[in-house]
Amino acid sequence: MQHGGVQNKTMKALSSLLLTLGFSFVAVYYFPHEMVSPGELHRSHSKKIDSCMKCHTVFQGIPDTQCTACHKEADLVNSKVNSKVSAERNSEKRSHLIHPKKWLQEKTCLNCHDEHMGANARLLESELDSEFFHKEVKGNCETCHSPPGNLIHKQVEHTCNTCHNSESWKKLIENAQSAFHKKEANCKSCHENPSDNLHEQMSGNCNTCHTFDDWKKLKQNAKANFHKKGSDCTSCHKKPADNIHRQSKGNCSTCHTFKNWKSSFVNHTKYFKLGKKHNKGCNKCHISGNYKSYTCYSCHEHSKRKIRKEHHEHKIRKYNNCVACHRSGSEKKAKAAWKRIKKAGNAGLYR
Amino acid sequence: MVTRKVMRIKLFIEQVLPFVLWFVLLVILSRVSDAILHALGYGDIGEYLGILGVGLILISFIYSIRKVKVFKAGSLRGFLTFHEWAAWLGAYFILIHGGIHLHAILPWAAILLMLISVVSGFTGHILHKRVKKSIEHEKSKLIKEGVSEQEAENQIFRAATMAKSMLKWRAVHRPLTALFAGLAIMHIISSLFYATWWGPK
């Protein structure tokens, strides 16, 4: 009885199994795409492929002959990626462009291509990015790319990777520019002369001041070579707006030199220390605007009568060069200076 | 009245809740494992985990063979425990294999039937435990009659598997498993039918 029950139940389970197999077989046979397709076909395929068997061969996978039935081998080999790569990026045509002949001989279509990944998915295996392709054709860019027809590339005789590398095409490799620029080359055949005031005055060749290695950093003495003594500085440079320059009436070269512009600043203490009482503005002493001459009589403290009286007390009659003794407002230091003059036997120069 | 309610809650906590948690764990763990595999770039392993899962489930049926006494080695209880664990683990691998790809009906129907079979398996386990507990007193009688304790335990276990409620449950569990098997077989056949790994490498 029990044995019969077990047999009965086994038969029931077996019938369920066979029924399921039967129904699912019919469903798969009539609705293969809905029942077993692992994903949507790419939009370029779904328009033309209406049956699984157009690509799949039973228990044989997808032989290349199924692909080349539509994608002719000659088309795959002969096409090149032209300079309008970006324009073709989204077109269906582009996916068939890069097929060096050796790949077609050594690989199968499915080595690189994937399907059933969605209407807009890449048809390539995920790891097959541009880096992969460039490694495969290293040093032979023109397998796929046509050289640009612009002025700079027309002049270049080197291979592409003299200046470029596939990791970062737009960023040139180190020394690429100097490799391209040959000494004595005529810069203006490619570069326009800058239209600023400075460059419009230039009559020499660019490499008088610039180097190919580092265009922005000028050659040593380039500035000095450019500035000719006596030229009018203010035709290019603006006069600084600080206190000293505002009061100055002379030419820049009175104080500055072309070779070393900044160090020409006048160290006034060397001649006369400007203490609180004397720091009254340049024109107070340099009344002519020429900083090489001065006068001490321009304030009521230093009246001619008062100064004459004080100097006559020390029997000094030639006192026009005040700074011979007076290097600051200190009377004590002036007296010490006069003593030094006398000790040196030079007092006669001032009597 | 209150005692009956407490008993029900106790029954739920002791017997039903662990299996609910095992089921939830099965689903969550498989999703997490799938996500980790994809994040590490090993998503393709899922294809092989399907084969491993089916293998484990097939091996788990050794319990059914042992139960109808095709062979007699080992304890029936041990085979049942193996059946439950191997089926759970097989289901875990198949869930990773399935991923969350909702495109084709057949594999998803197979997965659904597999999950229903797992739930049915859990139900069977609870029922068996309850029936066995209700006839536990028979064990001491058998021992008094001179049957060894091990043998008495085996007899009680077997009696529980043959109880009326278990027979009814089995009448559902078997066809469900058969349905799952049918869909799984069809999925495997169709996959092999269209598989691209037959082709030239």
Coordinates of C-alpha atoms in Angstrom, one line a residue:
Chain A
M1 CA 0.0 0.0 0.0
Q2 CA 2.8 2.4 1.1
H3 CA 4.9 1.3 -1.9
G4 CA 2.0 2.0 -4.2
G5 CA 1.5 5.4 -2.6
V6 CA 5.1 6.4 -3.1
Q7 CA 4.9 5.2 -6.8
N8 CA 1.7 7.3 -7.2
K9 CA 3.3 10.4 -5.8
T10 CA 6.4 9.9 -7.9
M11 CA 4.2 9.6 -11.0
K12 CA 2.4 12.8 -10.0
A13 CA 5.7 14.7 -9.6
L14 CA 7.0 13.2 -12.8
S15 CA 3.8 14.3 -14.7
S16 CA 4.2 17.9 -13.2
L17 CA 7.8 17.9 -14.4
L18 CA 6.9 16.7 -17.9
L19 CA 4.0 19.1 -18.2
T20 CA 6.2 22.0 -17.2
L21 CA 8.8 20.9 -19.7
G22 CA 6.2 20.6 -22.4
F23 CA 4.6 24.0 -21.7
S24 CA 7.8 25.9 -21.3
F25 CA 9.2 24.3 -24.6
V26 CA 6.1 25.5 -26.5
A27 CA 6.5 29.0 -24.9
V28 CA 10.2 29.1 -25.7
Y29 CA 9.6 27.9 -29.3
Y30 CA 6.9 30.5 -30.1
F31 CA 8.2 33.4 -27.9
P32 CA 12.0 32.9 -27.8
H33 CA 12.8 36.6 -27.3
E34 CA 10.4 37.0 -24.4
M35 CA 11.2 33.7 -22.8
V36 CA 15.0 33.4 -23.0
S37 CA 16.7 36.5 -24.4
P38 CA 19.1 37.8 -21.8
G39 CA 18.5 41.4 -22.9
E40 CA 17.5 43.8 -25.6
L41 CA 19.5 43.9 -28.8
H42 CA 21.4 47.0 -29.8
R43 CA 19.2 49.4 -31.8
S44 CA 21.2 48.9 -34.9
H45 CA 20.6 45.1 -34.8
S46 CA 17.0 45.0 -33.5
K47 CA 15.8 46.8 -36.7
K48 CA 17.1 44.1 -39.0
I49 CA 17.2 40.9 -36.9
D50 CA 13.9 39.2 -36.4
S51 CA 15.0 35.8 -35.4
C52 CA 17.5 34.4 -32.9
M53 CA 18.8 32.1 -35.6
K54 CA 20.0 35.0 -37.8
C55 CA 23.0 35.1 -35.5
H56 CA 22.9 32.0 -33.3
T57 CA 23.6 28.5 -34.6
V58 CA 22.3 25.7 -32.5
F59 CA 25.0 24.4 -30.1
Q60 CA 27.7 26.3 -32.1
G61 CA 27.4 29.7 -30.7
I62 CA 27.8 32.6 -33.1
P63 CA 30.3 31.9 -35.9
D64 CA 32.0 34.9 -37.5
T65 CA 30.3 34.0 -40.8
Q66 CA 27.0 35.0 -39.3
C67 CA 28.4 38.5 -38.7
T68 CA 30.2 38.9 -42.0
A69 CA 27.0 37.9 -43.8
C70 CA 25.9 41.5 -43.2
H71 CA 29.1 43.2 -42.2
K72 CA 31.4 42.7 -45.3
E73 CA 35.0 42.1 -44.4
A74 CA 36.2 44.6 -47.0
D75 CA 34.2 47.4 -45.3
L76 CA 35.6 46.6 -41.9
V77 CA 39.2 46.8 -43.1
N78 CA 39.2 49.7 -45.5
S79 CA 37.5 52.3 -43.4
K80 CA 39.5 54.8 -41.4
V81 CA 38.6 57.0 -38.5
N82 CA 38.9 60.4 -40.1
S83 CA 39.5 63.7 -38.4
K84 CA 35.8 64.0 -37.6
V85 CA 35.8 61.3 -35.0
S86 CA 33.7 63.3 -32.6
A87 CA 31.1 63.9 -35.3
E88 CA 30.8 60.1 -35.9
R89 CA 30.9 59.2 -32.3
N90 CA 27.2 58.6 -32.1
S91 CA 26.6 57.3 -35.5
E92 CA 26.1 53.6 -36.2
K93 CA 28.7 53.7 -38.8
R94 CA 31.6 54.4 -36.4
S95 CA 31.3 51.1 -34.6
H96 CA 32.5 49.4 -37.8
L97 CA 35.5 51.6 -38.5
I98 CA 38.4 50.3 -36.5
H99 CA 39.3 46.8 -37.7
P100 CA 43.0 46.4 -38.5
K101 CA 43.4 43.4 -40.8
K102 CA 45.5 41.4 -38.3
W103 CA 42.6 41.5 -35.8
L104 CA 40.2 40.0 -38.3
Q105 CA 42.7 37.2 -38.9
E106 CA 43.6 36.6 -35.2
K107 CA 40.3 37.2 -33.4
T108 CA 36.7 36.3 -33.6
C109 CA 33.9 38.9 -33.6
L110 CA 32.8 37.8 -30.1
N111 CA 36.3 38.3 -28.7
C112 CA 35.6 42.0 -28.7
H113 CA 31.8 42.4 -29.3
D114 CA 29.0 41.9 -26.9
E115 CA 25.2 41.9 -27.6
H116 CA 21.9 41.8 -25.6
M117 CA 23.2 44.7 -23.4
G118 CA 20.5 47.1 -24.3
A119 CA 19.4 49.3 -27.3
N120 CA 22.0 52.0 -26.5
A121 CA 24.7 50.0 -24.9
R122 CA 28.2 49.7 -26.3
L123 CA 28.7 46.7 -28.6
L124 CA 32.2 46.3 -27.2
E125 CA 33.4 44.3 -24.2
S126 CA 33.7 46.8 -21.3
E127 CA 37.5 46.5 -21.1
L128 CA 38.0 47.4 -24.8
D129 CA 38.5 51.1 -24.4
S130 CA 40.6 53.5 -26.5
E131 CA 43.6 52.7 -24.4
F132 CA 43.3 49.0 -25.5
F133 CA 43.1 50.0 -29.2
H134 CA 46.0 52.4 -29.0
K135 CA 48.3 49.8 -27.3
E136 CA 47.4 47.4 -30.2
V137 CA 48.5 49.8 -32.9
K138 CA 51.2 51.7 -31.0
G139 CA 53.4 53.8 -33.2
N140 CA 51.1 53.3 -36.2
C141 CA 48.5 55.9 -35.6
E142 CA 47.7 56.2 -39.3
T143 CA 46.2 52.7 -39.3
C144 CA 43.1 54.4 -38.1
H145 CA 43.6 58.2 -38.0
S146 CA 44.3 60.5 -40.9
P147 CA 46.8 63.3 -40.0
P148 CA 45.2 66.8 -39.6
G149 CA 45.5 69.0 -42.6
N150 CA 46.3 72.2 -40.7
L151 CA 49.5 74.4 -41.1
I152 CA 51.4 73.0 -38.2
H153 CA 50.9 69.3 -39.1
K154 CA 51.7 69.9 -42.8
Q155 CA 55.2 71.1 -41.7
V156 CA 55.9 68.1 -39.4
E157 CA 58.0 65.3 -40.8
H158 CA 58.2 63.3 -37.6
T159 CA 55.9 60.4 -36.5
C160 CA 52.8 61.3 -34.4
N161 CA 54.3 60.1 -31.2
T162 CA 57.3 62.5 -31.4
C163 CA 54.8 65.0 -30.0
H164 CA 51.7 63.1 -28.9
N165 CA 51.0 60.0 -26.8
S166 CA 47.8 58.0 -26.8
E167 CA 47.2 58.4 -23.1
S168 CA 46.6 62.1 -23.5
W169 CA 46.6 63.2 -27.1
K170 CA 46.0 66.9 -26.6
K171 CA 48.7 67.4 -24.0
L172 CA 52.0 67.3 -25.8
I173 CA 54.9 65.2 -24.6
E174 CA 57.8 66.9 -22.9
N175 CA 60.2 68.7 -25.3
A176 CA 57.7 68.2 -28.1
Q177 CA 57.7 72.0 -29.0
S178 CA 61.5 72.3 -29.1
A179 CA 61.7 69.1 -31.2
F180 CA 59.3 70.8 -33.6
H181 CA 60.9 74.3 -33.6
K182 CA 64.2 74.3 -35.4
K183 CA 66.6 77.1 -34.5
E184 CA 66.4 80.0 -36.9
A185 CA 63.0 79.0 -38.0
N186 CA 60.8 81.8 -39.1
C187 CA 58.3 82.1 -36.3
K188 CA 56.0 84.3 -38.2
S189 CA 55.3 81.6 -40.8
C190 CA 53.0 80.1 -38.1
H191 CA 52.7 82.7 -35.3
E192 CA 51.3 86.1 -35.6
N193 CA 53.3 89.0 -34.1
P194 CA 51.5 90.2 -30.9
S195 CA 49.7 93.5 -31.6
D196 CA 50.7 95.1 -28.3
N197 CA 52.7 98.4 -28.0
L198 CA 55.9 96.5 -27.0
H199 CA 56.0 94.1 -29.9
E200 CA 55.0 96.7 -32.5
Q201 CA 58.2 98.6 -31.7
M202 CA 60.3 95.5 -32.3
S203 CA 62.2 95.2 -35.6
G204 CA 64.4 92.2 -34.8
N205 CA 63.6 88.5 -35.1
C206 CA 61.6 86.8 -32.3
N207 CA 64.6 84.8 -31.0
T208 CA 66.4 88.0 -30.1
C209 CA 64.4 87.9 -26.9
H210 CA 62.6 84.5 -26.9
T211 CA 63.7 80.9 -26.8
F212 CA 61.9 77.9 -28.2
D213 CA 62.2 75.9 -25.0
D214 CA 60.4 78.4 -22.9
W215 CA 58.8 81.1 -24.9
K216 CA 57.5 83.1 -22.0
K217 CA 60.8 83.3 -20.1
L218 CA 62.9 85.8 -21.9
K219 CA 66.6 85.4 -22.8
Q220 CA 69.2 86.9 -20.4
N221 CA 69.8 90.6 -21.3
A222 CA 66.8 90.6 -23.6
K223 CA 65.4 93.6 -21.8
A224 CA 68.7 95.5 -21.8
N225 CA 69.1 94.8 -25.5
F226 CA 65.7 96.1 -26.1
H227 CA 66.0 99.3 -24.1
K228 CA 68.3 101.8 -25.8
K229 CA 69.8 104.5 -23.7
G230 CA 68.0 107.7 -24.0
S231 CA 64.8 106.3 -25.2
D232 CA 61.6 107.7 -23.9
C233 CA 60.6 105.3 -21.1
T234 CA 57.1 106.8 -20.6
S235 CA 56.2 105.9 -24.2
C236 CA 55.7 102.3 -22.9
H237 CA 55.9 102.5 -19.1
K238 CA 53.6 104.5 -16.9
K239 CA 55.2 106.8 -14.4
P240 CA 54.7 105.3 -10.9
A241 CA 52.1 107.2 -8.8
D242 CA 54.1 107.1 -5.5
N243 CA 55.3 110.2 -3.6
I244 CA 58.8 110.3 -5.0
H245 CA 57.9 109.8 -8.6
R246 CA 55.0 112.3 -8.4
Q247 CA 57.5 115.1 -7.4
S248 CA 60.1 114.1 -9.9
K249 CA 60.3 116.3 -13.0
G250 CA 63.4 114.8 -14.5
N251 CA 63.9 111.9 -17.0
C252 CA 63.8 108.4 -15.6
S253 CA 67.4 107.9 -16.5
T254 CA 68.4 110.5 -13.9
C255 CA 68.0 107.9 -11.3
H256 CA 67.5 104.6 -13.1
T257 CA 69.6 102.5 -15.5
F258 CA 68.3 100.1 -18.1
K259 CA 70.4 97.2 -16.9
N260 CA 69.2 97.3 -13.3
W261 CA 66.0 99.3 -13.0
K262 CA 65.0 98.5 -9.4
S263 CA 68.4 98.9 -7.6
S264 CA 68.7 102.5 -8.9
F265 CA 66.6 103.6 -6.0
V266 CA 68.4 106.5 -4.3
N267 CA 69.7 105.8 -0.8
H268 CA 69.2 109.3 0.7
T269 CA 70.9 108.4 4.0
K270 CA 74.1 108.0 2.1
Y271 CA 74.0 111.8 1.5
F272 CA 71.7 113.1 4.2
K273 CA 69.6 111.3 6.8
L274 CA 66.0 112.5 6.6
G275 CA 65.0 112.7 10.3
K276 CA 61.5 113.9 11.5
K277 CA 62.3 117.6 10.9
H278 CA 63.8 117.1 7.4
N279 CA 61.4 114.7 5.9
K280 CA 59.3 117.4 4.2
G281 CA 59.1 116.3 0.6
C282 CA 61.7 116.2 -2.1
N283 CA 61.0 119.6 -3.6
K284 CA 61.6 121.4 -0.4
C285 CA 65.4 120.9 -0.9
H286 CA 65.6 119.9 -4.6
I287 CA 63.8 122.9 -5.8
S288 CA 64.9 122.6 -9.4
G289 CA 63.4 119.0 -9.7
N290 CA 67.0 117.7 -10.3
Y291 CA 67.8 115.4 -7.4
K292 CA 71.5 115.9 -7.9
S293 CA 71.4 119.6 -6.6
Y294 CA 69.8 120.9 -3.4
T295 CA 69.6 123.9 -1.2
C296 CA 69.2 124.2 2.6
Y297 CA 68.0 127.9 2.5
S298 CA 64.4 127.0 1.7
C299 CA 63.1 127.1 5.3
H300 CA 62.9 129.8 7.9
E301 CA 65.3 127.8 10.3
H302 CA 68.1 128.0 7.7
S303 CA 68.1 131.7 6.8
K304 CA 71.2 133.0 5.1
R305 CA 71.9 135.5 7.9
K306 CA 71.6 132.9 10.6
I307 CA 73.8 130.4 8.8
R308 CA 76.4 133.0 7.9
K309 CA 76.6 134.1 11.6
E310 CA 77.0 130.5 12.9
H311 CA 79.7 129.6 10.4
H312 CA 81.6 132.8 10.8
E313 CA 81.9 132.0 14.6
H314 CA 83.9 128.9 13.5
K315 CA 85.8 130.9 10.9
I316 CA 84.2 129.0 8.1
R317 CA 83.5 131.1 5.1
K318 CA 83.0 128.5 2.3
Y319 CA 79.9 126.7 3.5
N320 CA 77.9 126.2 0.3
N321 CA 78.3 122.3 0.4
C322 CA 76.3 121.8 3.6
V323 CA 76.5 118.0 3.5
A324 CA 80.3 118.1 3.9
C325 CA 79.6 118.3 7.6
H326 CA 75.9 118.1 8.0
R327 CA 74.8 114.6 7.2
S328 CA 71.7 114.7 9.4
G329 CA 69.8 117.2 11.6
S330 CA 72.3 116.5 14.4
E331 CA 74.4 119.5 15.3
K332 CA 76.7 117.3 17.4
K333 CA 77.6 115.1 14.5
A334 CA 78.2 118.2 12.3
K335 CA 80.7 119.5 14.9
A336 CA 82.4 116.1 15.0
A337 CA 82.7 116.1 11.2
W338 CA 84.3 119.6 11.2
K339 CA 86.8 118.4 13.9
R340 CA 87.7 115.5 11.6
I341 CA 88.2 117.9 8.7
K342 CA 90.5 120.1 10.7
K343 CA 92.5 117.1 12.1
A344 CA 93.0 115.9 8.5
G345 CA 94.4 119.4 7.7
N346 CA 91.6 120.2 5.2
A347 CA 90.1 123.1 7.1
G348 CA 91.7 125.5 4.7
L349 CA 89.3 124.3 1.9
Y350 CA 86.5 125.9 3.8
R351 CA 88.1 129.2 5.1
Chain B
M1 CA -7.9 32.2 26.3
V2 CA -4.8 34.3 27.3
T3 CA -2.7 31.1 27.6
R4 CA -3.7 30.0 24.1
K5 CA -2.6 33.4 22.7
V6 CA 0.7 33.2 24.6
M7 CA 1.2 29.7 23.2
R8 CA 0.6 30.9 19.7
I9 CA 3.1 33.7 20.1
K10 CA 5.6 31.3 21.6
L11 CA 5.0 28.9 18.7
F12 CA 5.6 31.7 16.2
I13 CA 8.8 32.9 17.9
E14 CA 10.2 29.3 18.3
Q15 CA 9.3 27.8 15.0
V16 CA 8.1 30.2 12.4
L17 CA 10.2 33.3 13.0
P18 CA 13.6 31.5 12.5
F19 CA 12.6 30.4 9.1
V20 CA 11.2 33.8 8.1
L21 CA 14.6 35.2 9.1
W22 CA 16.5 32.4 7.2
F23 CA 14.4 33.3 4.1
V24 CA 15.0 37.1 4.4
L25 CA 18.7 36.4 5.0
L26 CA 18.8 34.2 1.8
V27 CA 17.4 37.1 -0.3
I28 CA 19.4 39.9 1.3
L29 CA 22.7 37.9 1.4
S30 CA 22.4 37.0 -2.3
R31 CA 21.7 40.6 -3.3
V32 CA 24.7 41.9 -1.3
S33 CA 27.0 39.2 -2.7
D34 CA 25.9 40.0 -6.2
A35 CA 26.5 43.7 -5.6
I36 CA 30.0 43.0 -4.2
L37 CA 30.9 40.7 -7.1
H38 CA 29.8 43.4 -9.6
A39 CA 31.7 46.1 -7.7
L40 CA 34.9 44.1 -7.8
G41 CA 34.5 43.4 -11.5
Y42 CA 33.7 39.7 -11.0
G43 CA 30.1 39.9 -12.2
D44 CA 30.8 37.1 -14.7
I45 CA 31.3 34.6 -11.9
G46 CA 27.5 34.6 -11.5
E47 CA 27.2 32.5 -14.6
Y48 CA 29.2 29.7 -13.0
L49 CA 27.4 30.1 -9.6
G50 CA 24.2 29.0 -11.4
I51 CA 25.9 25.7 -12.3
L52 CA 27.1 25.3 -8.7
G53 CA 23.6 26.1 -7.3
V54 CA 21.9 23.6 -9.5
G55 CA 24.6 21.0 -8.6
L56 CA 24.0 21.6 -4.9
I57 CA 20.2 21.3 -5.3
L58 CA 20.6 18.1 -7.3
I59 CA 22.9 16.6 -4.6
S60 CA 20.4 17.6 -1.9
F61 CA 17.9 15.1 -3.5
I62 CA 20.0 12.3 -2.0
Y63 CA 17.7 12.6 1.0
S64 CA 14.7 11.7 -1.2
I65 CA 16.6 8.7 -2.5
R66 CA 17.6 7.6 1.0
K67 CA 14.0 8.1 2.2
V68 CA 12.6 5.6 -0.3
K69 CA 15.4 3.2 0.9
V70 CA 17.3 3.0 -2.4
F71 CA 20.2 2.7 0.0
K72 CA 20.2 2.5 3.8
A73 CA 23.5 4.0 5.0
G74 CA 23.5 7.0 7.3
S75 CA 20.7 8.4 9.4
L76 CA 17.6 9.8 7.7
R77 CA 17.8 12.8 10.0
G78 CA 21.3 13.6 8.9
F79 CA 20.2 13.4 5.2
L80 CA 17.2 15.7 5.9
T81 CA 19.5 18.3 7.5
F82 CA 21.9 18.0 4.5
H83 CA 18.9 18.3 2.1
E84 CA 17.8 21.5 3.8
W85 CA 21.2 23.2 3.9
A86 CA 22.3 22.1 0.4
A87 CA 19.0 23.4 -1.0
W88 CA 19.3 26.7 0.9
L89 CA 22.9 27.2 -0.3
G90 CA 22.0 26.1 -3.8
A91 CA 19.2 28.7 -3.8
Y92 CA 21.6 31.3 -2.6
F93 CA 24.0 30.7 -5.5
I94 CA 21.2 30.6 -8.0
L95 CA 19.8 33.9 -6.7
I96 CA 23.3 35.5 -7.3
H97 CA 23.3 33.8 -10.8
G98 CA 19.9 35.4 -11.6
G99 CA 21.0 38.9 -10.5
I100 CA 18.3 41.5 -11.2
H101 CA 17.9 41.0 -14.9
L102 CA 14.2 41.1 -15.6
H103 CA 14.4 40.6 -19.4
A104 CA 13.5 36.9 -20.0
I105 CA 10.4 35.2 -18.5
L106 CA 11.7 31.6 -18.3
P107 CA 14.6 32.1 -15.9
W108 CA 12.6 34.4 -13.7
A109 CA 9.7 32.0 -13.5
A110 CA 12.3 29.3 -12.5
I111 CA 13.7 31.6 -9.8
L112 CA 10.2 32.3 -8.5
L113 CA 9.3 28.6 -8.3
M114 CA 12.6 28.0 -6.6
L115 CA 11.8 30.6 -3.9
I116 CA 8.3 29.1 -3.4
S117 CA 9.9 25.7 -3.1
V118 CA 12.3 27.1 -0.4
V119 CA 9.3 28.5 1.5
S120 CA 7.5 25.2 1.1
G121 CA 10.6 23.4 2.4
F122 CA 10.7 25.7 5.5
T123 CA 7.0 24.9 6.1
G124 CA 7.7 21.2 5.9
H125 CA 10.5 21.5 8.4
I126 CA 8.1 23.3 10.9
L127 CA 5.4 20.7 10.4
H128 CA 7.8 17.8 10.8
K129 CA 9.1 19.3 14.1
R130 CA 5.5 19.8 15.4
V131 CA 4.4 16.2 14.5
K132 CA 7.6 14.8 16.0
K133 CA 7.0 16.7 19.3
S134 CA 3.4 15.4 19.4
I135 CA 4.6 11.8 19.3
E136 CA 7.7 12.2 21.4
H137 CA 6.0 10.2 24.3
E138 CA 6.0 7.1 22.1
K139 CA 9.8 7.1 22.4
S140 CA 9.8 6.1 26.1
K141 CA 7.4 3.3 25.3
L142 CA 9.7 1.9 22.6
I143 CA 12.6 2.1 25.0
K144 CA 10.6 0.2 27.6
E145 CA 9.9 -2.5 25.0
G146 CA 13.6 -3.0 24.7
V147 CA 14.4 -0.9 21.6
S148 CA 17.7 1.0 21.8
E149 CA 17.4 4.8 22.3
Q150 CA 19.0 5.5 18.9
E151 CA 16.6 3.1 17.1
A152 CA 13.6 4.6 19.1
E153 CA 14.7 8.1 17.9
N154 CA 14.9 6.9 14.3
Q155 CA 11.5 5.3 14.5
I156 CA 9.9 8.4 15.9
F157 CA 11.6 10.5 13.2
R158 CA 10.4 8.2 10.4
A159 CA 6.9 8.1 11.9
A160 CA 6.8 11.9 11.9
T161 CA 7.7 12.0 8.3
M162 CA 4.9 9.6 7.5
A163 CA 2.3 11.6 9.5
K164 CA -0.9 12.6 7.7
S165 CA -0.1 16.3 7.8
M166 CA 3.3 15.6 6.3
L167 CA 1.8 13.5 3.5
K168 CA -0.5 16.4 2.7
W169 CA 2.4 18.8 2.7
R170 CA 4.5 16.6 0.5
A171 CA 1.6 16.5 -2.0
V172 CA 2.2 20.2 -2.5
H173 CA 6.0 20.3 -2.0
R174 CA 6.8 17.7 -4.6
P175 CA 4.8 19.2 -7.5
L176 CA 6.2 22.6 -6.7
T177 CA 9.8 21.2 -6.8
A178 CA 8.9 19.4 -10.1
L179 CA 7.6 22.7 -11.6
F180 CA 10.8 24.4 -10.5
A181 CA 12.9 21.5 -11.9
G182 CA 11.0 21.7 -15.2
L183 CA 11.5 25.4 -15.6
A184 CA 15.2 25.1 -14.6
I185 CA 15.8 22.3 -17.1
M186 CA 14.2 24.3 -19.8
H187 CA 16.3 27.3 -18.9
I188 CA 19.5 25.2 -19.0
I189 CA 18.6 23.6 -22.3
S190 CA 17.7 26.9 -23.9
S191 CA 20.9 28.5 -22.6
L192 CA 23.0 25.7 -24.0
F193 CA 21.0 25.9 -27.2
Y194 CA 21.9 29.6 -27.8
A195 CA 25.1 29.7 -25.8
T196 CA 28.0 31.6 -27.5
W197 CA 30.7 29.6 -25.7
W198 CA 30.3 26.7 -28.1
G199 CA 31.7 28.8 -30.9
P200 CA 35.3 29.4 -31.9
K201 CA 37.5 31.0 -29.3

